[in-house]
């Protein structure tokens, strides 16, 4: 069943929780990914040293983002890469369309790009008569299924072999139902080979853009990224403005962390470094390369010194794999492009708390994501900050939609709480009343219902802690 996109996270979650196939698919996948990642970081001291290096490299970027972006633009232009700035996803779409139309392109082959998901690019291009074909196997599968990715690294992780076999048998000509993974992969390869050969343009994401040299770094395992960026005559790279590294020397420590954290591999099969279009005398490579830099709310994130740590993210997905919430409900329950812990801090800042205010609350604050993040993003602190912003009076400029979850009942409750805790006589009366009358409150009382719908109501002791201590002879008054 598809999640209700209008409902709050707490209303959507039970749909996934009551889907045994989805639960099994995620549990199996997350257990495997956690074990593979753990095997890559056997020494805790080494791990701490590596992540400190990765965090420092990304922190240098977030400290000087505007300056480094200008440097990247200058280097790219010197190298022959055309650079475009897009303030919004609508602008980015218009830029891509314009480039494609000027080149007369009717079909594009795509490498994996989460920014293109943000832009809903495939849908947009389709509306303008341009066919976009996903070439990453996971993305290809969900494109056939007409779904959105449920994980930022493994987009079809929610599907099992049988579900993929059914999908392929129904969509790939001449293929009978088979759960043989080699046969399924070979069938996808056959279809995609033709698409690569006939595409007018290739579109890819960017893992890191190096400001020092104007190099676009792309990691991948299938070779589809390399084909998408070298075979067609035109390459368009899409990147969020935060995906920067200052120098080439920053790349090895970041590459040491990214695949290990993401898929438990020491290195990906392909590491592509693109620095220019095809040069005279070269036999392959696109004749033109364009880089589209997307802001879409990231400058606002950068403007806040605490929240800008969000921009360090290298999109490894490890926080999702280790999240007790994500691993039970899966990515679609979040309803936005970026699910899991990173999504809970990034989405409300990009989209606004008025539209994604439920996301920071979809967390137990257990800290698993913080311990696992290879670039030390203090996700739990940022979740608390965003929760605060969501109920702060709405004149707070830090986050769009701040104050949108503020309501008079909660405000009144916290004022009462503050009054009680700052006066010992009020605290004494309140705790005595709660101890005496607490058990009389019905389990499904309107104010309790949201809490008790998934928890048992606590049983009150009947006496306050002070009274119980006094009975035991510990009277400090
Ligand atoms: S927040 Fe950290 S763990 Fe999560 S995707 Fe980003 S870099 Fe990876």
Coordinates of C-alpha atoms and ligand atoms in Angstrom, one line a residue:
X1 CA 0.0 0.0 0.0
X2 CA 1.4 3.5 -0.8
X3 CA 1.8 6.0 2.1
X4 CA -0.7 8.8 2.3
X5 CA 1.3 11.8 1.3
X6 CA -1.0 14.2 3.1
X7 CA -0.8 12.4 6.5
X8 CA 1.7 13.1 9.2
X9 CA 4.7 10.7 9.7
X10 CA 3.0 9.1 12.7
X11 CA -0.1 8.3 10.6
X12 CA 2.0 6.9 7.7
X13 CA 4.3 4.8 9.8
X14 CA 1.7 2.1 10.8
X15 CA 1.2 1.3 7.2
X16 CA 4.8 0.2 6.8
X17 CA 4.9 -1.3 10.3
X18 CA 2.0 -3.6 9.3
X19 CA 3.6 -4.7 6.0
X20 CA 5.5 -7.9 6.8
X21 CA 7.2 -8.2 3.4
X22 CA 8.6 -4.6 3.7
X23 CA 9.7 -5.2 7.3
X24 CA 11.5 -8.4 6.2
X25 CA 13.1 -6.8 3.2
X26 CA 14.5 -3.9 5.2
X27 CA 15.6 -5.9 8.2
X28 CA 17.6 -8.3 6.0
X29 CA 19.2 -5.5 4.0
X30 CA 20.0 -3.3 7.0
X31 CA 21.5 -6.2 9.0
X32 CA 23.7 -7.1 6.0
X33 CA 24.8 -3.5 5.5
X34 CA 25.6 -2.9 9.2
X35 CA 27.7 -6.1 9.3
X36 CA 29.6 -5.2 6.1
X37 CA 30.3 -1.6 7.4
X38 CA 31.5 -2.9 10.8
X39 CA 34.0 -5.2 9.1
X40 CA 35.5 -2.2 7.3
X41 CA 36.2 -0.3 10.5
X42 CA 37.6 -3.1 12.8
X43 CA 39.7 -0.7 14.9
X44 CA 37.8 2.0 16.8
X45 CA 40.9 4.3 17.1
X46 CA 41.5 4.1 13.3
X47 CA 37.8 4.8 12.7
X48 CA 37.8 7.9 14.9
X49 CA 41.0 9.2 13.2
X50 CA 39.5 8.6 9.7
X51 CA 36.2 10.3 10.5
X52 CA 38.0 13.3 12.2
X53 CA 39.9 13.7 8.9
X54 CA 36.7 13.5 6.8
X55 CA 34.8 15.8 9.1
X56 CA 37.7 18.4 9.0
X57 CA 37.7 18.3 5.2
X58 CA 34.0 19.0 5.0
X59 CA 34.1 21.5 7.8
X60 CA 36.6 23.6 5.9
X61 CA 34.1 23.6 3.0
X62 CA 31.2 24.7 5.1
X63 CA 33.2 27.4 6.7
X64 CA 34.1 29.0 3.4
X65 CA 31.4 27.8 1.0
X66 CA 30.8 31.0 -1.1
X67 CA 34.6 31.6 -1.7
X68 CA 35.2 27.9 -2.6
X69 CA 32.2 27.9 -4.9
X70 CA 33.5 30.9 -6.8
X71 CA 36.9 29.2 -7.0
X72 CA 35.2 26.0 -8.4
X73 CA 33.3 28.1 -11.0
X74 CA 36.6 29.8 -12.1
X75 CA 38.5 26.5 -12.4
X76 CA 35.7 24.7 -14.2
X77 CA 35.4 27.5 -16.8
X78 CA 39.2 27.5 -17.3
X79 CA 38.8 23.7 -18.0
X80 CA 36.0 24.2 -20.5
X81 CA 33.1 23.2 -18.3
X82 CA 30.1 25.5 -18.5
X83 CA 28.8 26.5 -15.1
X84 CA 25.1 27.4 -14.3
X85 CA 23.7 28.6 -11.0
X86 CA 20.1 27.6 -10.0
X87 CA 18.4 29.1 -7.0
X88 CA 15.5 26.7 -7.1
X89 CA 14.7 23.3 -8.5
X90 CA 12.4 25.0 -11.1
X91 CA 15.3 27.1 -12.3
X92 CA 17.6 24.0 -12.4
X93 CA 15.0 22.2 -14.5
X94 CA 14.7 25.1 -16.9
X95 CA 18.5 25.3 -17.3
X96 CA 18.7 21.5 -18.1
X97 CA 15.9 21.8 -20.5
X98 CA 17.4 24.7 -22.3
X99 CA 20.8 22.9 -22.7
X100 CA 19.1 19.8 -24.0
X101 CA 16.8 21.7 -26.4
X102 CA 19.7 23.7 -27.8
X103 CA 21.5 20.4 -28.5
X104 CA 18.4 19.0 -30.0
X105 CA 18.4 16.1 -27.5
X106 CA 15.3 13.8 -27.4
X107 CA 16.7 11.1 -25.1
X108 CA 19.0 11.3 -22.0
X109 CA 20.7 8.5 -20.1
X110 CA 21.1 9.2 -16.4
X111 CA 23.6 8.1 -13.8
X112 CA 22.4 8.2 -10.2
X113 CA 21.6 11.7 -8.9
X114 CA 19.7 12.6 -5.8
X115 CA 19.6 16.2 -6.9
X116 CA 17.7 15.1 -10.0
X117 CA 15.2 13.4 -7.6
X118 CA 14.8 16.8 -5.8
X119 CA 14.2 18.4 -9.1
X120 CA 11.7 15.6 -10.2
X121 CA 13.7 15.9 -13.4
X122 CA 12.5 12.8 -15.2
X123 CA 8.9 13.9 -14.9
X124 CA 9.7 17.4 -16.0
X125 CA 11.6 16.3 -19.1
X126 CA 8.9 13.8 -19.9
X127 CA 6.4 16.7 -20.0
X128 CA 8.7 18.4 -22.6
X129 CA 9.0 15.4 -24.8
X130 CA 12.4 14.3 -23.6
X131 CA 12.8 10.7 -22.5
X132 CA 15.1 10.1 -19.4
X133 CA 16.3 6.6 -18.8
X134 CA 17.9 5.6 -15.5
X135 CA 21.0 3.5 -15.9
X136 CA 21.9 2.7 -12.3
X137 CA 20.3 -0.8 -11.8
X138 CA 18.5 0.2 -8.6
X139 CA 17.2 3.4 -10.2
X140 CA 16.2 1.5 -13.4
X141 CA 14.2 -0.9 -11.3
X142 CA 12.2 1.8 -9.5
X143 CA 11.7 3.7 -12.7
X144 CA 10.1 0.5 -14.1
X145 CA 8.0 0.3 -11.0
X146 CA 7.0 4.0 -11.2
X147 CA 8.3 4.6 -7.6
X148 CA 10.7 7.0 -5.8
X149 CA 13.9 5.8 -4.2
X150 CA 13.5 4.4 -0.7
X151 CA 17.2 4.9 0.2
X152 CA 19.8 7.4 -1.1
X153 CA 22.4 4.8 -2.0
X154 CA 20.3 1.7 -2.7
X155 CA 17.1 3.1 -4.2
X156 CA 15.3 -0.2 -4.5
X157 CA 16.4 -1.8 -1.2
X158 CA 12.7 -2.2 -0.3
X159 CA 12.2 -4.8 -3.0
X160 CA 13.1 -8.5 -2.8
X161 CA 14.3 -10.7 -5.6
X162 CA 10.8 -12.0 -6.3
X163 CA 9.3 -8.6 -6.7
X164 CA 12.1 -7.5 -9.1
X165 CA 11.7 -10.7 -11.1
X166 CA 8.0 -10.0 -11.5
X167 CA 8.7 -6.4 -12.6
X168 CA 11.3 -7.5 -15.1
X169 CA 9.1 -10.2 -16.6
X170 CA 6.3 -7.7 -17.0
X171 CA 8.5 -5.0 -18.6
X172 CA 11.4 -6.6 -20.5
X173 CA 10.5 -8.1 -23.8
X174 CA 11.4 -11.8 -24.1
X175 CA 12.2 -12.3 -20.5
X176 CA 10.4 -15.0 -18.5
X177 CA 10.0 -14.9 -14.8
X178 CA 13.3 -15.8 -13.1
X179 CA 14.8 -15.1 -9.8
X180 CA 18.3 -15.9 -11.1
X181 CA 20.1 -12.6 -10.2
X182 CA 22.7 -13.1 -13.1
X183 CA 19.9 -13.5 -15.6
X184 CA 18.0 -10.4 -14.3
X185 CA 21.2 -8.3 -14.3
X186 CA 22.0 -9.5 -17.9
X187 CA 18.5 -8.6 -19.1
X188 CA 18.8 -5.0 -17.6
X189 CA 22.3 -4.7 -19.1
X190 CA 21.0 -5.7 -22.6
X191 CA 18.3 -3.1 -22.5
X192 CA 20.5 -0.4 -21.1
X193 CA 23.4 -1.0 -23.6
X194 CA 21.0 0.1 -26.4
X195 CA 19.9 3.1 -24.4
X196 CA 23.5 4.3 -23.8
X197 CA 24.3 3.9 -27.5
X198 CA 21.3 5.9 -28.6
X199 CA 21.2 8.7 -25.9
X200 CA 21.7 12.3 -27.0
X201 CA 23.0 13.4 -23.6
X202 CA 24.1 12.0 -20.3
X203 CA 23.1 13.4 -16.9
X204 CA 24.9 12.5 -13.7
X205 CA 25.2 13.6 -10.1
X206 CA 28.5 14.7 -8.4
X207 CA 29.9 13.2 -5.2
X208 CA 32.6 15.8 -4.8
X209 CA 33.6 18.8 -6.9
X210 CA 37.2 19.9 -6.2
X211 CA 37.4 23.7 -5.9
X212 CA 41.2 23.7 -6.4
X213 CA 41.2 22.0 -9.8
X214 CA 37.6 22.1 -11.0
X215 CA 37.4 18.3 -11.0
X216 CA 34.1 16.4 -10.7
X217 CA 34.4 13.2 -8.7
X218 CA 31.8 10.5 -9.2
X219 CA 31.8 7.1 -7.5
X220 CA 29.8 4.1 -8.7
X221 CA 29.9 0.3 -9.0
X222 CA 28.3 -0.5 -12.3
X223 CA 30.2 1.5 -14.9
X224 CA 26.9 3.2 -15.8
X225 CA 28.1 6.5 -14.5
X226 CA 31.2 6.3 -16.7
X227 CA 29.2 5.4 -19.8
X228 CA 26.6 8.1 -19.1
X229 CA 29.3 10.8 -18.8
X230 CA 31.6 9.7 -21.7
X231 CA 29.5 8.0 -24.4
X232 CA 26.9 10.7 -25.3
X233 CA 28.2 13.9 -26.9
X234 CA 26.8 16.1 -24.1
X235 CA 27.2 15.7 -20.3
X236 CA 25.2 17.6 -17.7
X237 CA 26.3 17.2 -14.1
X238 CA 23.9 18.2 -11.3
X239 CA 25.1 19.1 -7.9
X240 CA 23.9 20.6 -4.6
X241 CA 26.2 23.6 -3.8
X242 CA 27.5 21.8 -0.7
X243 CA 29.1 18.8 -2.5
X244 CA 32.5 20.5 -2.5
X245 CA 36.0 19.5 -1.5
X246 CA 38.6 22.2 -1.2
X247 CA 41.6 20.4 -2.6
X248 CA 42.4 17.1 -4.4
X249 CA 44.2 16.0 -1.2
X250 CA 40.8 16.0 0.6
X251 CA 39.5 13.4 -1.8
X252 CA 41.4 10.3 -0.5
X253 CA 40.2 10.6 3.1
X254 CA 36.6 11.2 1.9
X255 CA 36.8 8.3 -0.5
X256 CA 38.2 6.1 2.3
X257 CA 35.0 6.9 4.3
X258 CA 32.2 7.0 1.7
X259 CA 32.1 3.5 0.2
X260 CA 33.0 1.9 3.5
X261 CA 30.2 3.6 5.3
X262 CA 27.7 3.2 2.4
X263 CA 28.1 -0.3 1.2
X264 CA 30.9 -1.8 3.3
X265 CA 33.3 -1.7 0.4
X266 CA 36.9 -0.5 0.8
X267 CA 36.5 1.4 -2.5
X268 CA 33.9 1.5 -5.3
X269 CA 34.5 -0.3 -8.6
X270 CA 34.7 3.0 -10.5
X271 CA 36.0 6.4 -9.3
X272 CA 35.5 8.9 -12.2
X273 CA 37.3 12.2 -12.2
X274 CA 36.0 14.6 -14.9
X275 CA 38.0 17.8 -15.5
X276 CA 37.0 18.8 -19.0
X277 CA 35.1 18.0 -22.1
X278 CA 36.8 16.0 -24.8
X279 CA 40.1 17.6 -25.9
X280 CA 41.4 17.8 -29.4
X281 CA 42.9 14.5 -30.4
X282 CA 41.1 12.6 -27.7
X283 CA 39.0 9.6 -28.9
X284 CA 36.1 9.7 -26.4
X285 CA 34.3 11.9 -23.9
X286 CA 31.5 14.4 -24.4
X287 CA 32.0 17.4 -26.6
X288 CA 30.4 19.7 -24.0
X289 CA 30.2 19.4 -20.2
X290 CA 27.8 21.6 -18.1
X291 CA 27.7 21.8 -14.3
X292 CA 24.4 22.9 -12.7
X293 CA 24.9 24.1 -9.1
X294 CA 21.6 23.9 -7.2
X295 CA 20.9 26.0 -4.1
X296 CA 17.3 25.3 -3.3
X297 CA 17.5 26.5 0.3
X298 CA 21.1 25.4 1.0
X299 CA 22.3 29.1 1.4
X300 CA 19.7 29.5 4.1
X301 CA 21.2 26.5 5.9
X302 CA 24.7 27.8 5.4
X303 CA 23.7 31.2 7.0
X304 CA 23.1 29.5 10.4
X305 CA 26.4 28.5 12.1
X306 CA 24.9 25.6 13.9
X307 CA 22.6 24.2 11.2
X308 CA 25.2 24.5 8.5
X309 CA 26.8 21.3 9.8
X310 CA 24.0 19.6 7.9
X311 CA 25.9 20.6 4.7
X312 CA 28.8 18.3 5.6
X313 CA 26.8 15.3 4.5
X314 CA 28.5 13.0 1.9
X315 CA 25.3 11.0 1.3
X316 CA 26.7 7.7 2.4
X317 CA 23.3 6.5 3.9
X318 CA 25.0 4.9 6.9
X319 CA 22.7 6.9 9.3
X320 CA 19.7 5.3 7.6
X321 CA 21.1 1.8 7.8
X322 CA 21.7 2.1 11.6
X323 CA 18.5 4.0 12.4
X324 CA 15.9 2.0 14.4
X325 CA 13.1 4.1 12.9
X326 CA 14.2 4.0 9.2
X327 CA 15.1 0.3 9.3
X328 CA 11.5 -0.5 10.4
X329 CA 9.4 1.9 8.3
X330 CA 11.6 2.3 5.2
X331 CA 12.2 5.3 3.0
X332 CA 8.8 5.9 1.5
X333 CA 7.2 6.6 4.8
X334 CA 9.1 9.8 5.1
X335 CA 7.5 11.0 1.8
X336 CA 10.4 13.3 0.9
X337 CA 13.4 12.6 -1.3
X338 CA 15.9 12.3 1.6
X339 CA 14.6 9.8 4.2
X340 CA 16.1 8.7 7.5
X341 CA 18.2 10.8 9.9
X342 CA 19.8 13.0 7.2
X343 CA 16.4 13.6 5.7
X344 CA 15.0 14.5 9.1
X345 CA 17.5 17.4 9.4
X346 CA 17.9 18.3 5.7
X347 CA 14.3 18.2 4.4
X348 CA 12.8 20.6 7.0
X349 CA 15.5 23.1 6.2
X350 CA 15.1 22.8 2.4
X351 CA 11.4 22.5 2.3
X352 CA 10.4 24.5 5.4
X353 CA 9.1 23.3 8.8
X354 CA 5.6 24.3 7.7
X355 CA 5.7 21.5 5.1
X356 CA 8.1 19.0 6.7
X357 CA 7.7 19.8 10.4
X358 CA 6.9 16.2 11.2
X359 CA 10.3 14.9 10.1
X360 CA 12.5 16.0 13.1
X361 CA 9.9 14.3 15.4
X362 CA 10.3 11.0 13.6
X363 CA 13.3 10.1 15.8
X364 CA 14.0 8.4 19.1
X365 CA 17.1 10.6 19.6
X366 CA 19.0 7.4 20.3
X367 CA 22.2 8.8 18.8
X368 CA 23.0 5.8 16.6
X369 CA 23.2 8.1 13.5
X370 CA 25.6 10.4 15.3
X371 CA 28.0 7.6 16.3
X372 CA 28.0 6.2 12.7
X373 CA 28.2 9.4 10.6
X374 CA 31.6 9.5 8.9
X375 CA 31.7 13.3 8.9
X376 CA 30.6 13.8 12.5
X377 CA 27.3 15.6 11.9
X378 CA 25.7 16.2 15.2
X379 CA 22.3 14.9 13.9
X380 CA 20.6 14.5 17.3
X381 CA 21.5 18.1 18.3
X382 CA 20.2 19.4 15.0
X383 CA 17.0 17.4 15.4
X384 CA 16.4 19.1 18.8
X385 CA 17.2 22.5 17.4
X386 CA 14.7 22.0 14.5
X387 CA 12.0 20.8 17.0
X388 CA 12.6 24.0 18.9
X389 CA 12.4 26.0 15.8
X390 CA 9.2 24.4 14.8
X391 CA 7.5 25.7 18.0
X392 CA 9.4 29.0 18.4
X393 CA 7.4 32.2 17.8
X394 CA 7.4 32.5 14.0
X395 CA 9.7 35.6 13.7
X396 CA 12.8 33.3 13.8
X397 CA 14.6 33.7 10.5
X398 CA 16.8 30.7 10.7
X399 CA 14.4 28.1 9.3
X400 CA 11.6 28.6 6.8
X401 CA 8.2 27.8 8.5
X402 CA 9.6 28.3 12.0
X403 CA 6.8 28.3 14.6
X404 CA 4.4 26.4 12.4
X405 CA 3.9 23.6 14.9
X406 CA 3.3 26.0 17.8
X407 CA -0.1 25.5 19.5
X408 CA -1.7 27.0 22.5
X409 CA -2.2 23.7 24.4
X410 CA 1.4 22.8 24.3
X411 CA 2.5 26.4 25.1
X412 CA 0.1 26.4 28.1
X413 CA 1.4 23.0 29.3
X414 CA 5.1 24.1 29.2
X415 CA 4.3 27.4 30.9
X416 CA 2.6 25.4 33.7
X417 CA 5.6 23.1 33.8
X418 CA 7.9 26.0 34.1
X419 CA 5.8 27.6 36.9
X420 CA 5.7 24.4 38.8
X421 CA 9.4 23.6 38.5
X422 CA 10.5 27.1 39.6
X423 CA 8.5 27.1 42.9
X424 CA 9.0 24.3 45.4
X425 CA 5.6 24.7 47.0
X426 CA 3.9 24.4 43.6
X427 CA 6.1 21.4 42.8
X428 CA 5.0 19.7 46.1
X429 CA 1.3 20.3 45.5
X430 CA 1.5 19.1 41.8
X431 CA 3.4 15.9 42.6
X432 CA 1.1 15.1 45.5
X433 CA -1.9 15.6 43.3
X434 CA -0.4 13.5 40.4
X435 CA 0.4 10.7 42.8
X436 CA -3.1 10.7 44.3
X437 CA -5.1 11.3 41.2
X438 CA -2.9 10.0 38.3
X439 CA -4.4 6.5 38.3
X440 CA -7.9 8.0 37.9
X441 CA -7.0 9.4 34.4
X442 CA -8.5 7.1 31.8
X443 CA -6.0 5.4 29.5
X444 CA -7.7 6.9 26.4
X445 CA -8.3 10.4 27.8
X446 CA -8.2 12.9 24.9
X447 CA -5.0 14.6 26.0
X448 CA -3.3 11.2 26.6
X449 CA -4.5 9.4 23.5
X450 CA -1.6 10.1 21.2
X451 CA 0.9 8.9 23.8
X452 CA -1.1 5.9 25.0
X453 CA -1.9 4.7 21.5
X454 CA 1.5 3.0 21.3
X455 CA 2.5 2.9 25.0
X456 CA 1.0 1.7 28.3
X457 CA 0.0 4.5 30.6
X458 CA 2.4 4.7 33.5
X459 CA 1.1 3.4 36.9
X460 CA 1.4 6.1 39.6
X461 CA 2.9 5.0 42.9
X462 CA 0.1 6.6 45.0
X463 CA 2.7 8.5 47.0
X464 CA 5.4 11.0 46.0
X465 CA 9.1 10.1 46.1
X466 CA 9.6 12.4 49.1
X467 CA 6.8 10.6 51.0
X468 CA 8.2 7.2 50.1
X469 CA 11.7 8.3 51.2
X470 CA 10.4 9.7 54.4
X471 CA 8.7 6.3 55.2
X472 CA 12.1 4.6 54.7
X473 CA 13.7 7.1 57.2
X474 CA 15.5 9.2 54.6
X475 CA 14.0 12.6 55.6
X476 CA 16.3 15.4 54.5
X477 CA 14.0 18.2 55.3
Ligands
LIG1 S1 24.4 12.3 7.7 FE1 26.3 11.3 7.9 S2 25.8 9.1 7.9 FE2 24.0 10.2 7.1 S3 24.2 10.2 4.9 FE3 25.1 12.1 5.6 S4 27.3 11.6 5.9 FE4 26.2 9.6 5.8

